[in-house]
mmCIF file of C-alpha atoms and ligand atoms in Angstrom:
data_model
loop_
_atom_site.group_PDB
_atom_site.id
_atom_site.type_symbol
_atom_site.label_atom_id
_atom_site.label_comp_id
_atom_site.label_asym_id
_atom_site.label_seq_id
_atom_site.Cartn_x
_atom_site.Cartn_y
_atom_site.Cartn_z
ATOM 1 C CA UNK A 1 33.291 52.878 -32.278
ATOM 2 C CA UNK A 2 34.954 56.250 -32.863
ATOM 3 C CA UNK A 3 32.531 58.802 -34.328
ATOM 4 C CA UNK A 4 34.831 59.731 -37.224
ATOM 5 C CA UNK A 5 34.817 56.188 -38.601
ATOM 6 C CA UNK A 6 34.159 56.249 -42.348
ATOM 7 C CA UNK A 7 31.938 53.842 -44.221
ATOM 8 C CA UNK A 8 30.851 53.955 -47.814
ATOM 9 C CA UNK A 9 30.594 52.502 -51.290
ATOM 10 C CA UNK A 10 33.064 52.880 -54.137
ATOM 11 C CA UNK A 11 32.731 51.642 -57.684
ATOM 12 C CA UNK A 12 35.647 51.051 -60.004
ATOM 13 C CA UNK A 13 34.885 51.574 -63.660
ATOM 14 C CA UNK A 14 36.981 51.687 -66.781
ATOM 15 C CA UNK A 15 37.471 50.007 -70.092
ATOM 16 C CA UNK A 16 38.214 46.289 -70.265
ATOM 17 C CA UNK A 17 41.729 45.199 -69.326
ATOM 18 C CA UNK A 18 42.691 48.446 -67.580
ATOM 19 C CA UNK A 19 43.301 46.635 -64.273
ATOM 20 C CA UNK A 20 40.118 47.025 -62.208
ATOM 21 C CA UNK A 21 40.055 43.459 -60.920
ATOM 22 C CA UNK A 22 43.776 43.574 -60.160
ATOM 23 C CA UNK A 23 43.280 46.685 -58.031
ATOM 24 C CA UNK A 24 40.382 45.193 -56.153
ATOM 25 C CA UNK A 25 42.218 41.962 -55.460
ATOM 26 C CA UNK A 26 45.166 43.993 -54.275
ATOM 27 C CA UNK A 27 43.070 46.065 -51.874
ATOM 28 C CA UNK A 28 41.001 43.205 -50.551
ATOM 29 C CA UNK A 29 44.125 41.079 -50.248
ATOM 30 C CA UNK A 30 42.423 37.937 -51.377
ATOM 31 C CA UNK A 31 41.599 36.627 -54.763
ATOM 32 C CA UNK A 32 37.891 37.184 -55.243
ATOM 33 C CA UNK A 33 37.702 38.622 -58.710
ATOM 34 C CA UNK A 34 39.091 36.931 -61.775
ATOM 35 C CA UNK A 35 41.834 38.543 -63.840
ATOM 36 C CA UNK A 36 43.252 37.631 -67.201
ATOM 37 C CA UNK A 37 45.116 39.165 -70.098
ATOM 38 C CA UNK A 38 41.995 38.909 -72.168
ATOM 39 C CA UNK A 39 39.599 41.870 -72.060
ATOM 40 C CA UNK A 40 36.189 41.632 -70.495
ATOM 41 C CA UNK A 41 36.599 38.687 -68.178
ATOM 42 C CA UNK A 42 34.498 40.307 -65.449
ATOM 43 C CA UNK A 43 30.863 39.735 -66.257
ATOM 44 C CA UNK A 44 29.393 40.008 -62.816
ATOM 45 C CA UNK A 45 29.233 42.812 -60.330
ATOM 46 C CA UNK A 46 31.465 41.689 -57.498
ATOM 47 C CA UNK A 47 31.531 43.210 -54.045
ATOM 48 C CA UNK A 48 34.748 43.367 -52.042
ATOM 49 C CA UNK A 49 35.052 44.927 -48.600
ATOM 50 C CA UNK A 50 38.140 46.618 -47.145
ATOM 51 C CA UNK A 51 38.065 47.118 -43.379
ATOM 52 C CA UNK A 52 40.637 48.723 -41.090
ATOM 53 C CA UNK A 53 40.707 50.845 -37.908
ATOM 54 C CA UNK A 54 39.517 54.023 -39.613
ATOM 55 C CA UNK A 55 37.334 52.933 -42.483
ATOM 56 C CA UNK A 56 35.263 50.330 -44.219
ATOM 57 C CA UNK A 57 35.063 50.642 -47.997
ATOM 58 C CA UNK A 58 32.694 48.474 -49.978
ATOM 59 C CA UNK A 59 33.914 48.055 -53.549
ATOM 60 C CA UNK A 60 31.750 47.310 -56.510
ATOM 61 C CA UNK A 61 33.804 46.020 -59.405
ATOM 62 C CA UNK A 62 32.112 46.542 -62.741
ATOM 63 C CA UNK A 63 32.704 45.169 -66.194
ATOM 64 C CA UNK A 64 34.127 47.573 -68.756
ATOM 65 C CA UNK A 65 31.544 49.986 -70.050
ATOM 66 C CA UNK A 66 31.784 49.697 -73.777
ATOM 67 C CA UNK A 67 29.851 51.012 -76.679
ATOM 68 C CA UNK A 68 26.631 49.215 -77.542
ATOM 69 C CA UNK A 69 26.674 51.140 -80.773
ATOM 70 C CA UNK A 70 29.419 48.961 -82.204
ATOM 71 C CA UNK A 71 28.039 46.205 -84.354
ATOM 72 C CA UNK A 72 30.153 43.496 -82.737
ATOM 73 C CA UNK A 73 28.808 44.434 -79.314
ATOM 74 C CA UNK A 74 25.118 44.265 -80.087
ATOM 75 C CA UNK A 75 24.574 40.941 -78.442
ATOM 76 C CA UNK A 76 22.251 40.621 -75.499
ATOM 77 C CA UNK A 77 25.052 39.648 -73.161
ATOM 78 C CA UNK A 78 26.813 42.946 -73.759
ATOM 79 C CA UNK A 79 23.629 44.925 -73.188
ATOM 80 C CA UNK A 80 23.219 43.203 -69.831
ATOM 81 C CA UNK A 81 26.831 44.024 -68.948
ATOM 82 C CA UNK A 82 26.421 47.674 -69.871
ATOM 83 C CA UNK A 83 23.275 47.978 -67.793
ATOM 84 C CA UNK A 84 25.023 46.455 -64.790
ATOM 85 C CA UNK A 85 27.915 48.886 -65.121
ATOM 86 C CA UNK A 86 25.733 51.969 -65.352
ATOM 87 C CA UNK A 87 23.329 51.022 -62.521
ATOM 88 C CA UNK A 88 26.285 50.415 -60.229
ATOM 89 C CA UNK A 89 27.143 54.140 -60.322
ATOM 90 C CA UNK A 90 23.864 55.040 -58.624
ATOM 91 C CA UNK A 91 24.054 54.987 -54.858
ATOM 92 C CA UNK A 92 27.823 54.920 -54.443
ATOM 93 C CA UNK A 93 29.818 57.599 -52.602
ATOM 94 C CA UNK A 94 32.784 57.716 -54.984
ATOM 95 C CA UNK A 95 33.433 56.545 -58.531
ATOM 96 C CA UNK A 96 36.967 55.483 -59.446
ATOM 97 C CA UNK A 97 37.521 55.876 -63.144
ATOM 98 C CA UNK A 98 40.586 53.941 -64.199
ATOM 99 C CA UNK A 99 42.645 54.706 -67.302
ATOM 100 C CA UNK A 100 46.067 53.370 -68.293
ATOM 101 C CA UNK A 101 49.208 55.504 -67.915
ATOM 102 C CA UNK A 102 49.582 55.273 -71.692
ATOM 103 C CA UNK A 103 46.812 57.871 -71.931
ATOM 104 C CA UNK A 104 43.197 58.509 -72.855
ATOM 105 C CA UNK A 105 41.664 56.518 -75.677
ATOM 106 C CA UNK A 106 38.285 56.919 -77.339
ATOM 107 C CA UNK A 107 36.991 54.072 -75.178
ATOM 108 C CA UNK A 108 38.048 55.951 -72.022
ATOM 109 C CA UNK A 109 36.339 59.115 -73.203
ATOM 110 C CA UNK A 110 33.239 57.038 -73.859
ATOM 111 C CA UNK A 111 33.252 55.968 -70.212
ATOM 112 C CA UNK A 112 33.608 59.621 -69.213
ATOM 113 C CA UNK A 113 30.520 60.455 -71.247
ATOM 114 C CA UNK A 114 28.588 57.801 -69.329
ATOM 115 C CA UNK A 115 29.575 59.565 -66.072
ATOM 116 C CA UNK A 116 28.311 63.002 -67.004
ATOM 117 C CA UNK A 117 24.991 63.638 -65.324
ATOM 118 C CA UNK A 118 25.995 61.990 -62.061
ATOM 119 C CA UNK A 119 26.879 64.229 -59.097
ATOM 120 C CA UNK A 120 29.021 61.554 -57.438
ATOM 121 C CA UNK A 121 32.683 62.586 -57.025
ATOM 122 C CA UNK A 122 34.930 60.896 -59.581
ATOM 123 C CA UNK A 123 38.524 60.039 -58.695
ATOM 124 C CA UNK A 124 40.678 59.450 -61.753
ATOM 125 C CA UNK A 125 43.002 56.501 -61.188
ATOM 126 C CA UNK A 126 45.870 56.323 -63.652
ATOM 127 C CA UNK A 127 47.028 52.714 -63.594
ATOM 128 C CA UNK A 128 50.099 50.817 -64.814
ATOM 129 C CA UNK A 129 52.449 53.520 -63.603
ATOM 130 C CA UNK A 130 55.256 50.948 -63.714
ATOM 131 C CA UNK A 131 55.014 50.936 -67.503
ATOM 132 C CA UNK A 132 56.139 54.567 -67.780
ATOM 133 C CA UNK A 133 59.810 55.302 -68.399
ATOM 134 C CA UNK A 134 59.667 58.406 -66.225
ATOM 135 C CA UNK A 135 57.112 59.802 -63.777
ATOM 136 C CA UNK A 136 57.514 63.130 -65.614
ATOM 137 C CA UNK A 137 55.596 61.560 -68.496
ATOM 138 C CA UNK A 138 52.526 61.815 -66.263
ATOM 139 C CA UNK A 139 52.411 65.615 -66.141
ATOM 140 C CA UNK A 140 50.884 66.219 -69.587
ATOM 141 C CA UNK A 141 48.368 63.410 -68.950
ATOM 142 C CA UNK A 142 47.321 64.989 -65.651
ATOM 143 C CA UNK A 143 46.785 68.433 -67.162
ATOM 144 C CA UNK A 144 44.896 66.941 -70.111
ATOM 145 C CA UNK A 145 42.678 65.012 -67.662
ATOM 146 C CA UNK A 146 41.931 68.148 -65.645
ATOM 147 C CA UNK A 147 40.626 69.760 -68.806
ATOM 148 C CA UNK A 148 38.375 66.810 -69.636
ATOM 149 C CA UNK A 149 36.475 66.544 -66.351
ATOM 150 C CA UNK A 150 36.330 68.129 -62.875
ATOM 151 C CA UNK A 151 37.860 65.134 -61.123
ATOM 152 C CA UNK A 152 37.741 65.119 -57.311
ATOM 153 C CA UNK A 153 41.352 63.866 -57.388
ATOM 154 C CA UNK A 154 43.837 62.270 -59.760
ATOM 155 C CA UNK A 155 45.845 59.372 -58.336
ATOM 156 C CA UNK A 156 48.482 57.480 -60.350
ATOM 157 C CA UNK A 157 48.986 53.902 -59.119
ATOM 158 C CA UNK A 158 50.381 50.536 -60.037
ATOM 159 C CA UNK A 159 47.674 48.030 -59.158
ATOM 160 C CA UNK A 160 50.042 45.132 -59.721
ATOM 161 C CA UNK A 161 52.162 46.477 -56.899
ATOM 162 C CA UNK A 162 55.321 46.619 -58.972
ATOM 163 C CA UNK A 163 57.943 49.029 -57.691
ATOM 164 C CA UNK A 164 58.213 50.391 -54.181
ATOM 165 C CA UNK A 165 55.833 53.283 -54.728
ATOM 166 C CA UNK A 166 52.620 51.753 -56.004
ATOM 167 C CA UNK A 167 50.459 54.417 -54.302
ATOM 168 C CA UNK A 168 47.545 52.077 -53.579
ATOM 169 C CA UNK A 169 47.431 53.049 -49.875
ATOM 170 C CA UNK A 170 47.350 56.707 -50.908
ATOM 171 C CA UNK A 171 44.386 55.945 -53.182
ATOM 172 C CA UNK A 172 42.541 54.408 -50.214
ATOM 173 C CA UNK A 173 43.220 57.572 -48.177
ATOM 174 C CA UNK A 174 41.899 59.774 -50.985
ATOM 175 C CA UNK A 175 38.758 57.660 -51.360
ATOM 176 C CA UNK A 176 38.183 57.778 -47.612
ATOM 177 C CA UNK A 177 38.002 61.595 -47.628
ATOM 178 C CA UNK A 178 34.842 61.274 -49.741
ATOM 179 C CA UNK A 179 33.084 58.753 -47.499
ATOM 180 C CA UNK A 180 30.485 59.756 -44.914
ATOM 181 C CA UNK A 181 31.064 59.410 -41.152
ATOM 182 C CA UNK A 182 29.344 56.153 -40.300
ATOM 183 C CA UNK A 183 30.030 52.926 -38.444
ATOM 184 C CA UNK A 184 30.988 49.863 -40.497
ATOM 185 C CA UNK A 185 28.083 48.250 -42.301
ATOM 186 C CA UNK A 186 29.546 44.752 -42.471
ATOM 187 C CA UNK A 187 31.327 42.350 -40.136
ATOM 188 C CA UNK A 188 35.053 42.979 -39.981
ATOM 189 C CA UNK A 189 36.047 39.597 -41.409
ATOM 190 C CA UNK A 190 33.560 39.670 -44.261
ATOM 191 C CA UNK A 191 35.286 40.315 -47.570
ATOM 192 C CA UNK A 192 32.450 39.668 -49.942
ATOM 193 C CA UNK A 193 28.690 39.224 -49.854
ATOM 194 C CA UNK A 194 28.860 36.800 -52.714
ATOM 195 C CA UNK A 195 28.123 33.186 -51.959
ATOM 196 C CA UNK A 196 30.869 30.618 -52.182
ATOM 197 C CA UNK A 197 28.825 29.085 -54.971
ATOM 198 C CA UNK A 198 29.340 32.184 -57.084
ATOM 199 C CA UNK A 199 33.046 32.451 -56.249
ATOM 200 C CA UNK A 200 33.538 28.809 -57.218
ATOM 201 C CA UNK A 201 31.907 29.412 -60.603
ATOM 202 C CA UNK A 202 34.276 32.367 -61.098
ATOM 203 C CA UNK A 203 37.301 30.205 -60.249
ATOM 204 C CA UNK A 204 36.261 27.616 -62.826
ATOM 205 C CA UNK A 205 35.618 30.329 -65.401
ATOM 206 C CA UNK A 206 39.030 31.836 -64.722
ATOM 207 C CA UNK A 207 40.726 28.530 -65.545
ATOM 208 C CA UNK A 208 38.700 28.224 -68.737
ATOM 209 C CA UNK A 209 40.049 31.622 -69.814
ATOM 210 C CA UNK A 210 43.582 30.840 -68.716
ATOM 211 C CA UNK A 211 43.799 27.436 -70.422
ATOM 212 C CA UNK A 212 41.959 28.230 -73.638
ATOM 213 C CA UNK A 213 42.868 31.910 -74.016
ATOM 214 C CA UNK A 214 41.712 33.481 -77.231
ATOM 215 C CA UNK A 215 40.300 30.177 -78.478
ATOM 216 C CA UNK A 216 37.556 30.238 -75.899
ATOM 217 C CA UNK A 217 34.335 31.674 -77.268
ATOM 218 C CA UNK A 218 32.894 34.555 -75.230
ATOM 219 C CA UNK A 219 29.648 32.641 -75.014
ATOM 220 C CA UNK A 220 30.805 30.312 -72.261
ATOM 221 C CA UNK A 221 29.250 30.230 -68.814
ATOM 222 C CA UNK A 222 29.704 28.181 -65.674
ATOM 223 C CA UNK A 223 26.767 27.068 -63.545
ATOM 224 C CA UNK A 224 27.260 25.391 -60.173
ATOM 225 C CA UNK A 225 24.656 22.612 -60.086
ATOM 226 C CA UNK A 226 25.683 20.861 -56.863
ATOM 227 C CA UNK A 227 27.357 22.477 -53.857
ATOM 228 C CA UNK A 228 27.698 20.574 -50.612
ATOM 229 C CA UNK A 229 29.852 22.152 -47.954
ATOM 230 C CA UNK A 230 30.749 19.644 -45.274
ATOM 231 C CA UNK A 231 33.049 20.027 -42.259
ATOM 232 C CA UNK A 232 36.159 18.698 -43.949
ATOM 233 C CA UNK A 233 35.291 18.608 -47.626
ATOM 234 C CA UNK A 234 33.176 20.153 -50.360
ATOM 235 C CA UNK A 235 31.435 18.308 -53.170
ATOM 236 C CA UNK A 236 30.892 20.512 -56.195
ATOM 237 C CA UNK A 237 29.507 19.877 -59.670
ATOM 238 C CA UNK A 238 29.534 22.498 -62.402
ATOM 239 C CA UNK A 239 28.044 22.650 -65.873
ATOM 240 C CA UNK A 240 30.095 24.536 -68.428
ATOM 241 C CA UNK A 241 27.707 25.951 -71.030
ATOM 242 C CA UNK A 242 28.894 26.466 -74.592
ATOM 243 C CA UNK A 243 27.019 27.277 -77.774
ATOM 244 C CA UNK A 244 28.268 24.651 -80.247
ATOM 245 C CA UNK A 245 29.534 21.072 -80.357
ATOM 246 C CA UNK A 246 32.842 22.376 -81.711
ATOM 247 C CA UNK A 247 33.215 24.551 -78.607
ATOM 248 C CA UNK A 248 32.465 21.557 -76.427
ATOM 249 C CA UNK A 249 35.252 19.606 -78.119
ATOM 250 C CA UNK A 250 37.619 22.541 -77.554
ATOM 251 C CA UNK A 251 36.854 22.736 -73.827
ATOM 252 C CA UNK A 252 37.233 18.981 -73.380
ATOM 253 C CA UNK A 253 40.400 18.763 -75.472
ATOM 254 C CA UNK A 254 42.217 15.719 -76.841
ATOM 255 C CA UNK A 255 41.443 12.711 -74.667
ATOM 256 C CA UNK A 256 39.858 15.078 -72.135
ATOM 257 C CA UNK A 257 43.221 16.648 -71.364
ATOM 258 C CA UNK A 258 42.112 20.317 -71.433
ATOM 259 C CA UNK A 259 39.125 19.737 -69.163
ATOM 260 C CA UNK A 260 41.291 17.723 -66.783
ATOM 261 C CA UNK A 261 43.793 20.568 -66.472
ATOM 262 C CA UNK A 262 41.024 23.128 -66.001
ATOM 263 C CA UNK A 263 39.428 20.960 -63.324
ATOM 264 C CA UNK A 264 42.663 20.370 -61.414
ATOM 265 C CA UNK A 265 43.686 24.031 -61.374
ATOM 266 C CA UNK A 266 40.176 25.185 -60.420
ATOM 267 C CA UNK A 267 39.967 22.531 -57.684
ATOM 268 C CA UNK A 268 43.224 23.716 -56.096
ATOM 269 C CA UNK A 269 41.967 27.320 -56.049
ATOM 270 C CA UNK A 270 38.620 26.163 -54.626
ATOM 271 C CA UNK A 271 40.480 24.310 -51.852
ATOM 272 C CA UNK A 272 42.327 27.525 -51.000
ATOM 273 C CA UNK A 273 39.095 29.495 -50.963
ATOM 274 C CA UNK A 274 37.051 26.995 -48.969
ATOM 275 C CA UNK A 275 39.958 25.806 -46.786
ATOM 276 C CA UNK A 276 39.018 22.156 -47.145
ATOM 277 C CA UNK A 277 39.363 19.279 -49.572
ATOM 278 C CA UNK A 278 37.298 19.780 -52.713
ATOM 279 C CA UNK A 279 35.831 17.189 -55.062
ATOM 280 C CA UNK A 280 35.041 19.020 -58.258
ATOM 281 C CA UNK A 281 33.288 17.554 -61.288
ATOM 282 C CA UNK A 282 32.887 19.497 -64.513
ATOM 283 C CA UNK A 283 30.369 18.720 -67.253
ATOM 284 C CA UNK A 284 30.405 20.453 -70.633
ATOM 285 C CA UNK A 285 26.954 21.102 -72.116
ATOM 286 C CA UNK A 286 25.748 22.642 -75.347
ATOM 287 C CA UNK A 287 22.841 25.106 -75.351
ATOM 288 C CA UNK A 288 22.774 26.818 -78.679
ATOM 289 C CA UNK A 289 22.203 30.567 -78.730
ATOM 290 C CA UNK A 290 22.213 31.024 -74.957
ATOM 291 C CA UNK A 291 24.203 34.242 -75.040
ATOM 292 C CA UNK A 292 21.575 35.847 -77.294
ATOM 293 C CA UNK A 293 18.710 34.747 -75.124
ATOM 294 C CA UNK A 294 18.074 37.089 -72.228
ATOM 295 C CA UNK A 295 16.038 34.557 -70.294
ATOM 296 C CA UNK A 296 18.814 31.988 -70.451
ATOM 297 C CA UNK A 297 21.275 34.634 -69.298
ATOM 298 C CA UNK A 298 19.179 35.344 -66.237
ATOM 299 C CA UNK A 299 18.854 31.671 -65.437
ATOM 300 C CA UNK A 300 22.650 31.414 -65.591
ATOM 301 C CA UNK A 301 23.063 34.208 -63.059
ATOM 302 C CA UNK A 302 23.739 37.215 -65.276
ATOM 303 C CA UNK A 303 20.857 39.180 -63.772
ATOM 304 C CA UNK A 304 22.670 40.389 -60.655
ATOM 305 C CA UNK A 305 22.437 44.143 -60.223
ATOM 306 C CA UNK A 306 20.451 44.654 -63.387
HETATM 307 N N1 GTP B 1 52.163 46.390 -65.822
HETATM 308 C C1 GTP B 1 50.999 46.413 -65.170
HETATM 309 N N2 GTP B 1 50.009 45.567 -65.541
HETATM 310 C C2 GTP B 1 48.835 45.615 -64.851
HETATM 311 C C3 GTP B 1 48.634 46.524 -63.768
HETATM 312 N N3 GTP B 1 47.375 46.339 -63.302
HETATM 313 C C4 GTP B 1 46.822 45.349 -64.041
HETATM 314 N N4 GTP B 1 47.692 44.899 -64.970
HETATM 315 C C5 GTP B 1 47.475 43.814 -65.955
HETATM 316 O O1 GTP B 1 46.459 44.194 -66.864
HETATM 317 C C6 GTP B 1 45.693 43.024 -67.264
HETATM 318 C C7 GTP B 1 44.206 43.262 -67.054
HETATM 319 O O2 GTP B 1 43.918 43.394 -65.660
HETATM 320 P P1 GTP B 1 42.459 43.109 -65.059
HETATM 321 O O3 GTP B 1 42.549 43.454 -63.605
HETATM 322 O O4 GTP B 1 41.952 41.765 -65.449
HETATM 323 O O5 GTP B 1 41.609 44.202 -65.845
HETATM 324 P P2 GTP B 1 40.059 44.556 -65.724
HETATM 325 O O6 GTP B 1 39.976 46.039 -65.894
HETATM 326 O O7 GTP B 1 39.467 43.991 -64.482
HETATM 327 O O8 GTP B 1 39.499 43.857 -67.009
HETATM 328 P P3 GTP B 1 37.986 43.399 -67.389
HETATM 329 O O9 GTP B 1 37.626 42.305 -66.425
HETATM 330 O O10 GTP B 1 38.189 42.895 -68.761
HETATM 331 O O11 GTP B 1 37.109 44.599 -67.310
HETATM 332 C C8 GTP B 1 46.245 41.857 -66.441
HETATM 333 O O12 GTP B 1 47.167 41.175 -67.249
HETATM 334 C C9 GTP B 1 46.955 42.544 -65.283
HETATM 335 O O13 GTP B 1 48.013 41.773 -64.766
HETATM 336 C C10 GTP B 1 49.725 47.405 -63.402
HETATM 337 O O14 GTP B 1 49.661 48.214 -62.483
HETATM 338 N N5 GTP B 1 50.866 47.302 -64.141
#
């Protein structure tokens, strides 16, 4: 291994819906983190690993840091999310703070406040470049950003990869300059340290969000109760936890149609992930108040990184 090989940890933070998961999926080149048009779909800390000839970058994708002070956000689940986001800054080599090309909002400044006090270099990533009419529109935003914080670099990108100049490779180069000289810490073909079990629960949850959109209550969780990986097939059962009978009816849909669609779409994605035939069974269960009950949250897997 060449001595100048770079290895390190990078965390991507930013307000919900800014495009963090999209960027990570783009860099890792495989779908491991769920994305949706609805804010705050990422509840877990997810690790993705980019490896090439010169570098290995381990990405920690965090949920949006958002204000616990707001009344609507006072629920236990949001406190757990905030704690996960803040702890993930400790021990990384670079922080990527992502804001949209439309400019700074109060929520973005709030994230900036959370960063003060850390010595870790912060690279400002301005995303959704493709939404700007002209690249010249960026100049005032860049000078405003330089006044707000001593960023290690400012890199405009388009995480969706629209347009010929999305700048994502340039971002990787910039991040690499802040990583220590070290050999890779993970096997070359390893893209995530998360178990397939976890990824499967994320794929099911993604379909719940996609099919039910805004109707889906935030307090919905997926627990994999059975996971048998055989040579040519996988047998998987999941419980979908909701808080009320009315939510259960919504997830199941008329004559079970919604749940059937969710199951089919999730199964196809699971087959792609696991590269074998998948038999997936979904069960909808009601556990009232689970999202307010910290112990239930931990038992459903929301304790990672906290
Ligand atoms: N036009 C455009 N849309 C983008 C770009 N990057 C992401 N998006 C869209 O923005 C939305 C949110 O993206 P996500 O990657 O889920 O955002 P996130 O920051 O991970 O969101 P949370 O999980 O809620 O924290 C999705 O609809 C993406 O397709 C971009 O470069 N250009």
